[in-house]
Coordinates of C-alpha atoms in Angstrom, one line a residue:
M238 CA 0.0 0.0 0.0
S239 CA 1.4 3.4 -1.0
D240 CA 1.6 5.8 1.9
D241 CA 1.5 8.7 -0.6
L242 CA -1.7 7.4 -2.2
Y243 CA -3.6 7.5 1.1
A244 CA -1.7 10.3 2.9
P245 CA -4.4 13.0 2.2
Y246 CA -7.0 11.1 4.1
T247 CA -6.3 12.4 7.6
R248 CA -9.7 11.4 9.0
L249 CA -9.5 7.9 7.8
R250 CA -7.0 5.2 9.1
F251 CA -5.7 2.6 6.8
E252 CA -4.3 -0.9 7.6
R253 CA -3.5 -4.0 5.6
P254 CA -4.6 -7.0 7.7
N255 CA -4.2 -9.5 4.8
D256 CA -2.8 -9.6 1.3
G257 CA -5.1 -7.7 -1.0
V258 CA -7.4 -6.5 1.9
L259 CA -7.5 -2.8 2.9
L260 CA -9.1 -1.9 6.2
I261 CA -10.5 1.7 6.4
T262 CA -11.4 3.0 9.8
L263 CA -13.5 6.2 10.3
D264 CA -11.2 7.7 12.9
D265 CA -12.8 10.3 15.2
P266 CA -13.9 8.2 18.1
D267 CA -14.2 11.2 20.5
K268 CA -17.1 12.4 18.3
L269 CA -18.4 8.8 17.6
N270 CA -17.0 9.2 14.1
A271 CA -19.6 11.9 13.3
T272 CA -18.9 13.2 9.8
G273 CA -17.6 16.7 9.8
A274 CA -16.2 18.8 6.8
E275 CA -12.9 16.9 6.5
M276 CA -14.3 13.4 6.9
H277 CA -17.2 14.0 4.5
L278 CA -14.9 15.4 1.8
Q279 CA -12.5 12.4 2.3
L280 CA -15.3 9.9 2.1
S281 CA -16.4 11.4 -1.2
R282 CA -13.0 10.8 -2.7
V283 CA -11.5 7.7 -1.1
F284 CA -13.3 5.1 -3.1
R285 CA -12.0 6.5 -6.4
T286 CA -8.5 6.2 -4.9
I287 CA -9.2 2.6 -3.9
D288 CA -10.5 1.7 -7.3
D289 CA -7.3 3.0 -8.9
D290 CA -5.1 1.0 -6.5
P291 CA -4.3 -2.4 -8.1
S292 CA -2.9 -3.8 -4.8
V293 CA -6.4 -3.7 -3.2
R294 CA -8.8 -6.5 -4.1
A295 CA -11.3 -6.1 -1.2
V296 CA -12.1 -3.3 1.3
V297 CA -13.4 -3.4 4.9
V298 CA -14.8 -0.2 6.3
T299 CA -15.6 0.3 10.0
G300 CA -15.6 2.9 12.8
A301 CA -13.1 3.6 15.6
G302 CA -14.3 2.9 19.1
R303 CA -17.9 2.1 19.9
A304 CA -19.7 3.6 16.9
F305 CA -19.6 3.3 13.2
S306 CA -20.7 6.9 12.7
A307 CA -23.1 8.9 14.7
G308 CA -24.3 11.0 11.8
G309 CA -23.3 14.5 10.8
D310 CA -21.3 16.7 13.3
L311 CA -23.8 19.3 14.5
D312 CA -21.4 22.2 14.3
W313 CA -20.7 21.3 10.6
I314 CA -24.5 21.0 9.9
A315 CA -25.0 24.4 11.5
Q316 CA -22.7 25.9 8.8
Q317 CA -25.0 24.5 6.1
V318 CA -28.5 25.5 7.4
G319 CA -29.6 28.6 5.4
D320 CA -26.3 28.8 3.5
Y321 CA -26.6 28.3 -0.2
A322 CA -22.8 28.0 -1.0
Q323 CA -22.2 25.4 1.8
T324 CA -25.3 23.5 0.8
M325 CA -24.0 23.2 -2.8
R326 CA -20.7 21.9 -1.5
V327 CA -22.3 19.3 0.7
M328 CA -24.6 18.2 -2.1
R329 CA -21.7 17.6 -4.4
E330 CA -19.8 15.6 -1.8
A331 CA -22.9 13.6 -0.7
G332 CA -23.6 12.7 -4.2
D333 CA -20.0 11.6 -4.8
I334 CA -20.1 9.3 -1.8
V335 CA -22.9 7.3 -3.3
R336 CA -21.8 7.5 -6.9
T337 CA -18.2 6.5 -6.2
M338 CA -19.2 3.6 -4.1
I339 CA -21.4 2.4 -7.0
D340 CA -18.6 2.9 -9.5
C341 CA -15.9 1.4 -7.4
D342 CA -15.5 -2.1 -8.8
T343 CA -13.4 -3.2 -5.8
P344 CA -15.8 -5.1 -3.5
I345 CA -16.6 -3.2 -0.2
V346 CA -17.5 -4.9 3.1
S347 CA -18.9 -2.8 6.0
A348 CA -18.2 -3.9 9.6
I349 CA -21.0 -1.9 11.4
N350 CA -19.6 -2.1 14.9
G351 CA -22.0 0.4 16.5
V352 CA -24.6 3.2 15.9
A353 CA -24.8 4.2 12.2
V354 CA -26.7 7.4 11.1
G355 CA -26.6 9.8 8.2
A356 CA -23.6 9.9 5.9
G357 CA -22.0 7.2 7.9
L358 CA -25.0 5.0 7.3
A359 CA -24.7 5.7 3.6
V360 CA -21.3 4.2 3.6
A361 CA -22.4 1.3 5.8
L362 CA -25.3 0.3 3.5
M363 CA -23.8 1.2 0.1
A364 CA -21.2 -1.5 0.8
D365 CA -21.6 -4.7 -1.2
V366 CA -21.7 -6.9 2.0
S367 CA -22.7 -5.5 5.4
V368 CA -22.0 -7.1 8.7
I369 CA -23.6 -5.5 11.8
D370 CA -23.5 -6.0 15.5
E371 CA -26.9 -7.5 16.5
E372 CA -27.3 -4.7 19.1
A373 CA -26.2 -1.8 17.0
R374 CA -28.8 0.8 16.3
L375 CA -29.3 2.6 13.0
T376 CA -31.6 5.2 11.5
D377 CA -31.6 7.3 8.4
G378 CA -32.5 10.3 10.6
H379 CA -33.1 13.0 8.0
I380 CA -36.7 13.5 9.0
R381 CA -35.6 14.2 12.6
L382 CA -33.5 17.1 11.2
G383 CA -36.4 18.4 9.1
V384 CA -34.9 17.5 5.7
A385 CA -35.9 15.0 3.0
G386 CA -34.2 11.6 3.0
G387 CA -31.3 12.2 0.6
D388 CA -27.8 10.8 0.8
H389 CA -28.3 7.1 -0.1
A390 CA -31.7 6.0 1.1
V391 CA -34.0 6.5 -1.8
A392 CA -31.5 4.7 -4.1
I393 CA -30.9 1.6 -2.0
W394 CA -33.4 1.0 0.8
P395 CA -36.3 -0.1 -1.5
L396 CA -34.0 -2.6 -3.2
L397 CA -32.7 -4.0 0.0
C398 CA -35.8 -4.2 2.2
G399 CA -38.8 -3.4 -0.1
M400 CA -40.8 -0.3 -0.4
A401 CA -43.1 -0.9 2.6
K402 CA -40.3 -1.1 5.1
A403 CA -38.3 1.6 3.3
K404 CA -41.2 4.0 3.6
Y405 CA -41.9 3.1 7.2
Y406 CA -38.3 3.7 8.4
L407 CA -37.5 6.7 6.2
L408 CA -40.7 8.6 7.0
T409 CA -40.7 7.9 10.7
A410 CA -36.9 7.9 11.3
D411 CA -37.4 5.2 13.8
F412 CA -34.3 3.3 15.0
L413 CA -33.9 -0.4 14.3
D414 CA -31.3 -2.7 15.6
G415 CA -29.0 -5.1 13.8
R416 CA -31.3 -8.1 14.2
E417 CA -34.2 -6.3 12.7
A418 CA -32.0 -4.9 9.9
E419 CA -31.0 -8.4 9.0
R420 CA -34.6 -9.7 9.2
I421 CA -35.9 -7.2 6.7
G422 CA -32.9 -7.6 4.4
L423 CA -31.3 -4.2 5.0
V424 CA -28.0 -5.8 5.9
S425 CA -26.2 -9.0 4.9
R426 CA -25.5 -10.5 8.3
A427 CA -26.1 -9.6 12.0
V428 CA -23.7 -11.2 14.5
P429 CA -22.7 -10.8 18.1
A430 CA -20.5 -7.7 18.7
D431 CA -17.2 -9.7 19.1
E432 CA -17.8 -11.4 15.7
V433 CA -18.4 -8.3 13.6
M434 CA -14.8 -7.6 12.6
P435 CA -13.7 -11.3 12.2
T436 CA -16.7 -12.0 10.1
A437 CA -16.2 -8.9 7.9
L438 CA -12.5 -9.8 7.4
D439 CA -13.3 -13.4 6.6
V440 CA -15.6 -12.2 3.8
A441 CA -13.0 -9.7 2.5
R442 CA -10.3 -12.4 2.5
K443 CA -12.6 -14.7 0.5
L444 CA -13.4 -11.9 -2.0
A445 CA -9.7 -11.0 -2.3
A446 CA -8.7 -14.6 -2.9
G447 CA -11.3 -15.0 -5.7
P448 CA -11.0 -14.3 -9.4
V449 CA -10.4 -10.5 -9.5
D450 CA -11.9 -9.7 -12.9
A451 CA -15.0 -12.0 -12.4
T452 CA -15.6 -10.5 -8.9
R453 CA -15.3 -6.9 -10.0
L454 CA -17.4 -7.4 -13.1
T455 CA -20.1 -9.2 -11.2
K456 CA -20.3 -6.3 -8.8
R457 CA -20.4 -3.9 -11.8
A458 CA -23.3 -5.7 -13.4
L459 CA -25.3 -5.9 -10.1
N460 CA -24.8 -2.2 -9.5
H461 CA -26.6 -1.4 -12.8
W462 CA -29.7 -1.9 -10.6
L463 CA -28.4 1.0 -8.5
R464 CA -27.5 3.1 -11.6
Q465 CA -31.1 2.8 -12.7
A466 CA -32.0 4.4 -9.4
L467 CA -29.7 7.3 -9.8
P468 CA -32.4 9.7 -11.1
N469 CA -34.4 9.0 -8.0
F470 CA -31.3 9.5 -5.8
E471 CA -30.4 12.8 -7.5
A472 CA -34.0 14.1 -6.9
S473 CA -33.9 13.1 -3.3
L474 CA -30.6 14.7 -2.8
A475 CA -31.8 18.0 -4.3
Y476 CA -34.9 17.9 -2.2
E477 CA -32.8 17.4 0.9
M478 CA -30.6 20.3 0.1
L479 CA -33.6 22.5 -0.6
N480 CA -34.9 21.8 2.8
F481 CA -31.6 22.9 4.4
L482 CA -32.5 26.4 3.2
G483 CA -35.9 26.4 4.9
P484 CA -37.2 26.8 8.4
D485 CA -37.6 23.1 9.4
A486 CA -33.9 22.4 9.2
A487 CA -33.1 25.3 11.5
E488 CA -35.7 24.0 14.0
G489 CA -34.5 20.4 13.6
L490 CA -30.9 21.4 14.3
A491 CA -31.8 23.5 17.3
A492 CA -33.8 20.6 18.7
L493 CA -30.8 18.2 18.3
Q494 CA -28.4 20.8 19.9
E495 CA -30.8 21.4 22.8
K496 CA -31.7 17.7 23.2
R497 CA -35.5 18.3 22.9
P498 CA -38.2 17.2 20.5
P499 CA -38.5 19.4 17.5
R500 CA -41.5 21.7 17.0
F501 CA -42.1 21.8 13.3
E502 CA -44.6 24.5 12.4
P503 CA -47.1 24.0 9.5
H504 CA -46.6 26.4 6.7
E505 CA -48.3 27.2 3.4
R506 CA -47.8 24.8 0.4

């Protein structure tokens, strides 16, 4: 692994546990790996770098400490609410996270070791194989903030768990645990906490040891289903960003900062 290739990614930690396997750790455990400006930007670029690295045949992505990623850093979100220029920057990066994971032919395994929300959840669920702690909790969470479900959810949740479950969890922003996520098909496997990383690494080793071209091209073909959903995704992302310029996002952010229920006011349509 070239140190120069991955040196710019200061919010991500890279290790090589096995030949051909790259382990990426979202590395801000003091903030439960919440995505701030640097991490969000780096997640929008790293999968292009990986796809261009011939030494990597499979990837595992996880979170440092006890969380996968606890959503967006609230101070960073505050910079976006009501700010057009910042919203456009975030929209470009959020779109790139999803598109680059789809276009990365290298297989990606997520080891969801704890809570996963927001942009972190996008990385967890856009992975080709997802392994989650049975007790870990996840939610898309956009509705809690007062913005439309953008990021990844409209593209992939209906494919993974069906439209009925997708609508329920995206419209209510209810949490679900790893067991339920596996039951409805949202993740590949749910295992006890101490088995998450060994299981994810075993899967990655198996993928890395397989026929490289056949594996990559099978992923590419399967992801055409997701490419067909990209117009839906782009619309959802635009709607989300439009909401960041309105009053509900400001109230949703204030409620999260003050740890209280939001008070969304009805307004004219």
